[in-house]
XYZ file of C-alpha atoms in Angstrom:
412
model
C 8.317 20.719 11.572
C 11.769 21.415 12.857
C 14.709 22.209 10.518
C 16.243 18.859 11.717
C 13.102 17.070 10.570
C 12.862 18.933 7.265
C 16.577 17.978 6.593
C 15.812 14.336 7.329
C 12.860 14.411 5.012
C 14.834 15.974 2.206
C 17.375 13.162 2.557
C 14.722 10.547 2.396
C 13.617 12.018 -0.943
C 17.044 11.468 -2.630
C 16.422 9.114 -5.533
C 19.307 6.568 -4.916
C 20.415 5.130 -1.631
C 23.400 3.456 -0.200
C 23.182 0.405 2.110
C 23.576 2.719 5.030
C 20.740 4.951 3.703
C 18.625 1.755 3.393
C 19.112 0.908 7.032
C 18.594 4.583 8.167
C 15.390 4.692 6.169
C 13.985 2.071 8.535
C 14.456 4.511 11.392
C 13.533 7.839 9.989
C 11.901 10.726 11.718
C 8.195 11.455 11.948
C 6.844 14.340 9.938
C 5.970 16.036 13.195
C 3.138 18.332 12.289
C 0.366 15.954 13.069
C -2.771 16.565 14.892
C -6.250 14.198 14.449
C -8.540 12.536 11.939
C -10.687 14.851 9.867
C -13.757 12.577 10.069
C -16.237 12.032 12.823
C -14.057 12.878 15.864
C -11.519 10.156 15.477
C -8.457 10.913 17.619
C -5.678 9.935 15.208
C -4.928 13.471 13.637
C -6.361 17.063 13.515
C -6.724 20.005 11.257
C -3.552 21.667 10.232
C -5.411 24.801 9.937
C -6.573 24.531 6.408
C -9.139 21.807 6.937
C -6.695 18.965 6.202
C -5.776 16.310 8.722
C -2.302 14.877 8.961
C -1.570 11.492 10.803
C 0.709 11.746 13.824
C 3.830 9.626 13.884
C 3.987 8.899 10.046
C 6.692 10.205 7.773
C 5.128 12.804 5.422
C 6.747 12.608 1.967
C 4.579 15.263 0.310
C 1.657 17.642 1.054
C 0.487 18.408 -2.408
C -0.895 15.750 -2.812
C -0.553 14.428 0.799
C 1.562 11.193 0.929
C 2.703 9.631 4.132
C 4.267 6.331 5.125
C 4.794 4.349 8.357
C 8.074 3.305 9.781
C 8.488 -0.489 9.753
C 8.203 -0.838 13.536
C 4.853 0.957 13.492
C 3.534 -1.927 11.388
C 4.017 -4.627 13.934
C 0.408 -5.219 14.698
C -1.504 -8.048 12.994
C -4.027 -5.685 11.885
C -2.772 -2.252 10.792
C -4.576 0.452 12.824
C -5.936 3.452 10.994
C -3.436 5.764 12.385
C -0.565 3.747 10.907
C -1.998 3.054 7.541
C 0.093 4.840 4.778
C -1.565 7.539 2.732
C -1.271 7.817 -1.178
C -3.250 10.586 -2.618
C -3.149 11.997 -6.240
C -5.232 14.922 -6.186
C -6.777 17.557 -3.746
C -7.298 15.591 -0.392
C -11.020 15.587 0.537
C -11.837 17.302 3.793
C -14.834 16.718 6.035
C -17.003 19.475 4.666
C -16.651 17.877 1.215
C -18.654 14.791 2.449
C -22.286 14.456 2.869
C -22.763 10.902 3.774
C -26.724 11.038 3.611
C -26.522 12.259 -0.003
C -23.430 10.116 -1.030
C -24.222 7.879 -4.143
C -22.264 5.127 -5.900
C -23.163 4.976 -9.480
C -22.651 1.574 -11.468
C -23.081 2.085 -15.214
C -21.496 1.320 -18.632
C -21.661 -2.257 -19.915
C -24.376 -3.362 -17.466
C -28.123 -4.382 -17.934
C -29.376 -2.228 -15.141
C -27.382 0.720 -14.106
C -27.499 1.364 -10.286
C -27.498 4.481 -7.989
C -26.753 3.315 -4.535
C -26.696 5.100 -1.117
C -24.380 3.779 1.526
C -27.299 2.572 3.363
C -28.448 0.711 0.200
C -25.151 -1.059 0.291
C -25.354 -1.938 3.995
C -28.935 -3.165 3.793
C -29.200 -4.925 0.508
C -25.999 -6.739 0.180
C -24.144 -9.157 2.533
C -21.750 -7.271 4.806
C -18.226 -8.678 4.917
C -15.237 -8.195 7.021
C -11.673 -9.068 5.769
C -8.140 -8.398 6.537
C -6.533 -7.228 3.323
C -3.155 -5.943 2.334
C -2.932 -2.680 0.348
C 0.501 -1.740 -0.969
C 1.629 1.131 -3.279
C 3.264 -0.102 -6.519
C 6.070 2.401 -5.775
C 6.875 1.130 -2.262
C 10.654 1.004 -2.093
C 11.176 3.415 -4.990
C 13.942 5.473 -3.212
C 16.249 2.397 -3.496
C 16.438 2.154 -7.326
C 19.504 3.299 -9.047
C 19.291 5.450 -11.159
C 16.427 7.083 -9.258
C 12.966 7.413 -10.280
C 10.663 10.346 -9.942
C 7.763 10.314 -7.708
C 7.328 9.817 -3.958
C 10.520 8.441 -2.484
C 8.888 5.654 -0.584
C 11.102 3.355 1.554
C 9.357 0.429 3.115
C 6.170 1.778 4.762
C 3.711 2.278 1.743
C 1.847 -0.983 2.844
C -0.559 -2.078 5.522
C -3.073 -4.901 6.384
C -6.220 -3.256 7.679
C -9.513 -4.839 8.675
C -12.150 -3.701 6.195
C -15.889 -3.895 6.247
C -18.039 -3.485 3.233
C -19.827 -5.525 0.529
C -18.312 -7.567 -2.190
C -17.753 -5.709 -5.505
C -18.749 -8.921 -7.191
C -22.118 -8.881 -5.529
C -22.860 -5.244 -6.687
C -21.743 -5.853 -10.268
C -23.810 -8.845 -10.455
C -26.890 -6.899 -9.200
C -26.265 -4.561 -12.126
C -26.010 -7.482 -14.532
C -22.826 -7.595 -16.550
C -23.108 -7.668 -20.207
C -21.163 -10.066 -22.394
C -19.241 -7.106 -23.611
C -17.862 -6.356 -20.170
C -14.081 -6.311 -20.275
C -12.664 -3.970 -17.569
C -13.792 -1.764 -14.731
C -13.211 1.932 -14.367
C -13.157 3.570 -11.043
C -13.847 7.261 -10.004
C -13.673 9.266 -6.845
C -15.053 12.452 -5.702
C -11.636 14.179 -5.250
C -10.387 16.967 -7.566
C -7.276 17.155 -9.634
C -4.502 19.295 -8.166
C -5.378 21.945 -10.776
C -8.865 22.061 -9.332
C -10.103 21.669 -12.966
C -13.381 19.596 -12.690
C -12.978 18.271 -16.224
C -9.779 16.454 -15.045
C -9.400 13.437 -12.984
C -6.584 12.888 -10.590
C -6.661 9.093 -11.023
C -9.129 6.758 -12.421
C -7.845 3.063 -12.745
C -9.423 -0.265 -13.011
C -9.042 -3.965 -13.285
C -10.079 -6.747 -15.708
C -13.531 -8.200 -15.070
C -12.052 -11.540 -13.921
C -10.128 -9.791 -11.183
C -13.084 -7.569 -10.226
C -15.263 -10.618 -9.633
C -12.839 -12.182 -7.213
C -14.701 -12.528 -3.980
C -12.235 -10.737 -1.737
C -12.663 -7.176 -3.379
C -14.716 -4.927 -1.287
C -16.575 -1.704 -1.565
C -15.825 -0.648 2.122
C -17.082 1.960 4.567
C -15.155 0.825 7.790
C -11.713 0.211 8.996
C -11.628 -1.870 12.048
C -14.160 -0.228 14.566
C -14.034 3.055 12.917
C -15.158 4.864 9.811
C -12.534 4.896 7.057
C -10.153 7.911 7.845
C -10.731 10.837 5.534
C -7.199 10.526 4.320
C -7.826 6.832 3.330
C -11.091 7.507 1.481
C -14.016 8.286 3.725
C -16.890 7.568 3.347
C -16.529 4.906 0.815
C -13.638 3.294 -1.111
C -12.700 0.239 -3.079
C -10.172 -2.355 -1.524
C -8.829 -4.420 -4.414
C -6.150 -6.506 -2.681
C -3.180 -8.197 -4.364
C -2.610 -5.465 -6.961
C -1.377 -2.079 -6.795
C -3.247 0.147 -4.175
C -3.862 2.559 -6.962
C -6.611 0.244 -8.119
C -8.365 0.813 -4.772
C -10.166 4.079 -5.488
C -10.727 6.434 -2.656
C -13.829 8.577 -2.096
C -15.663 6.162 -4.501
C -18.694 7.539 -6.329
C -18.583 5.819 -9.694
C -17.802 2.409 -11.235
C -18.212 2.139 -14.856
C -18.045 -1.105 -16.928
C -15.875 -0.836 -19.964
C -15.843 -2.977 -23.208
C -12.066 -2.445 -23.445
C -9.085 -1.778 -21.005
C -9.860 1.357 -19.199
C -8.188 4.486 -20.316
C -8.699 6.764 -17.284
C -6.167 9.030 -15.752
C -2.935 7.190 -14.783
C -3.868 4.061 -16.813
C -1.677 4.797 -19.767
C 1.903 6.050 -20.493
C 4.335 5.111 -17.671
C 1.852 5.251 -14.783
C 1.698 1.895 -12.947
C 3.361 0.303 -15.887
C 6.720 -1.702 -16.211
C 8.807 -2.783 -19.270
C 7.521 -5.817 -21.105
C 10.993 -7.250 -21.068
C 13.963 -6.428 -18.823
C 16.022 -3.327 -19.692
C 19.306 -1.920 -18.461
C 19.002 0.539 -15.707
C 18.457 4.085 -16.866
C 17.032 3.036 -20.300
C 14.533 5.207 -22.283
C 11.562 2.815 -22.797
C 8.849 3.540 -25.392
C 5.349 3.614 -23.985
C 4.418 0.887 -26.376
C 6.912 -1.353 -24.650
C 5.369 -0.992 -21.135
C 2.650 -3.217 -19.561
C 0.050 -2.583 -16.863
C 1.190 -4.020 -13.429
C -1.164 -6.564 -12.074
C -0.427 -8.933 -9.039
C 2.234 -7.673 -6.622
C 5.479 -9.668 -5.896
C 6.375 -11.556 -2.744
C 7.623 -9.437 -0.026
C 8.561 -9.349 3.660
C 9.017 -6.707 6.380
C 10.763 -6.870 9.705
C 8.759 -5.062 12.208
C 10.497 -6.044 15.490
C 13.000 -5.102 16.842
C 13.337 -1.612 15.567
C 16.415 -1.049 13.513
C 19.318 0.333 15.552
C 18.403 -1.464 18.895
C 20.902 -3.275 20.983
C 20.861 -6.784 22.075
C 23.053 -9.070 24.318
C 25.639 -11.332 22.469
C 25.095 -15.019 22.967
C 21.362 -14.632 24.199
C 18.527 -15.387 21.674
C 15.959 -12.715 20.935
C 12.849 -12.669 18.749
C 12.784 -11.074 15.188
C 9.216 -11.002 13.785
C 7.388 -9.281 10.827
C 4.857 -9.906 8.021
C 4.949 -11.370 4.509
C 2.588 -11.158 1.638
C 2.530 -12.154 -1.984
C 0.018 -10.479 -4.181
C -2.594 -12.830 -5.649
C -0.541 -15.708 -4.269
C 0.404 -16.948 -0.726
C 3.749 -17.056 1.160
C 5.359 -20.631 1.488
C 8.422 -19.702 3.454
C 10.266 -16.794 5.310
C 14.021 -17.116 6.110
C 16.291 -14.820 8.126
C 20.052 -14.266 8.070
C 22.473 -12.532 10.512
C 25.616 -12.918 8.462
C 24.710 -10.992 5.271
C 23.098 -13.771 3.597
C 25.841 -16.486 3.975
C 23.541 -18.653 5.944
C 19.768 -18.670 6.486
C 17.318 -20.043 9.136
C 13.680 -20.762 8.633
C 11.238 -18.585 10.356
C 7.935 -19.869 11.707
C 5.251 -18.787 9.537
C 1.498 -18.385 10.282
C -1.314 -19.036 7.676
C -3.126 -15.845 6.521
C -6.394 -15.143 8.426
C -7.957 -14.958 5.050
C -6.636 -14.785 1.466
C -4.917 -11.524 0.830
C -4.117 -11.073 4.587
C -0.369 -10.769 5.438
C 1.189 -13.689 7.157
C 3.103 -13.253 10.548
C 6.501 -14.866 10.912
C 8.809 -15.203 13.795
C 12.398 -16.386 14.320
C 14.708 -16.554 17.381
C 18.276 -15.470 16.594
C 21.381 -15.309 18.591
C 24.264 -12.903 17.732
C 27.618 -14.808 18.320
C 29.738 -11.722 19.627
C 29.676 -8.109 20.365
C 29.679 -5.624 17.533
C 27.524 -4.497 14.547
C 25.112 -6.939 12.857
C 22.310 -6.903 10.280
C 19.148 -9.047 10.318
C 17.923 -9.849 6.821
C 14.416 -11.301 5.837
C 13.593 -13.136 2.743
C 10.221 -14.589 1.714
C 9.210 -17.276 -0.949
C 5.796 -17.370 -2.462
C 3.584 -20.353 -3.255
C 5.079 -20.533 -6.931
C 8.600 -20.536 -5.643
C 9.521 -17.006 -6.422
C 11.911 -15.506 -3.830
C 12.881 -11.959 -2.865
C 16.023 -10.787 -4.282
C 18.871 -9.362 -2.031
C 19.090 -6.181 -4.172
C 16.661 -4.112 -6.109
C 14.895 -6.179 -8.876
C 14.471 -5.213 -12.602
C 14.860 -1.616 -13.042
C 11.981 0.438 -14.575
C 11.393 4.090 -15.270
C 8.991 4.832 -12.481
C 10.628 2.602 -9.665
C 7.798 0.231 -9.140
C 7.741 -3.398 -7.486
C 10.717 -3.129 -5.328
C 10.633 -6.345 -3.449
C 14.187 -6.382 -2.217
C 15.019 -8.013 1.093
C 14.407 -5.884 4.104
C 17.160 -5.584 6.696
C 17.718 -3.934 9.949
C 20.806 -2.974 11.966
C 21.357 -4.525 15.448
C 24.105 -3.706 17.908
C 25.438 -6.568 20.093
C 26.771 -5.825 23.361
């Protein structure tokens, strides 16, 4: 990484941001160290020299643990390719020598009638295989724009993607194990180590209520598109729990335990993936007892074309496009503005390919004269909730920022 790239990355990690910084964050500079995926010869990244792969072209926010985001224009594909899917890790990232696919087991235990120990082949052969396009988004996506700032990875807009996943329904596997009437919550575990490398500590172990776990779009997945899941994204097996924070979608999955209470694994308590039960003034100290677990993610949209900072000809229409998604809900409308929200025009909005896939939108806009303009996008969900123009309710960890995305366009 050059000194110029390091300087840009340091600025991207500043907790608060001005409007100009918000626009600059949609451009950014790639982290520049990347070489090829650590698993099975995929050509997306390569070993840095320590057995760890880094995706090319993504903005690396951290390397202990490894966290990387895409720039908005890299998310223009209807299906996010593996090389552009964000990386959010909590512990020591698994490398290829950590994984023996033939001996990998998924244990299902806890409040079940018949505990299971399943190989990946058992999953493939004994349950219906399902392929779905599903959005995953980090709950902290957009954290860098809260003021006062919040600790943690300073995500801008790129901690999201809609990949195509293949696996089996979580519901089918849980039903095969036989849920007891005492089943309340799932607890998920992965094979990765805590940053301390203490085997007694878990880097992350979250779960979801049983009703959410039995929703038919949750997958235990082993493929992303036509490839194995990248090592950085959970190879060889991971959960995909769409609509809720991606932290619920355990990577390197090797155990699901069914609890008779809300799961109390690592990063289930305190302030992790929690927001205040009632709105608080920015900067407030909130008692842990006044925090609640994040569930469905809020409505959101992203402008993926054109890339911010591009130039267009005054008086000539051009296409603006992107994606929108809404947690457990669907998107009803998307509007765009070129006059700082004074007026809005409705975009053409596609239906999702399946529930929990993002929805493509498009609009033709015309800039009236030469100069500097901004294009803003605003989505509304099926319950009538609309994206705010600024950061929404402040919270101590900077979660759930669904502010309107905007790009800069120069008209000549």
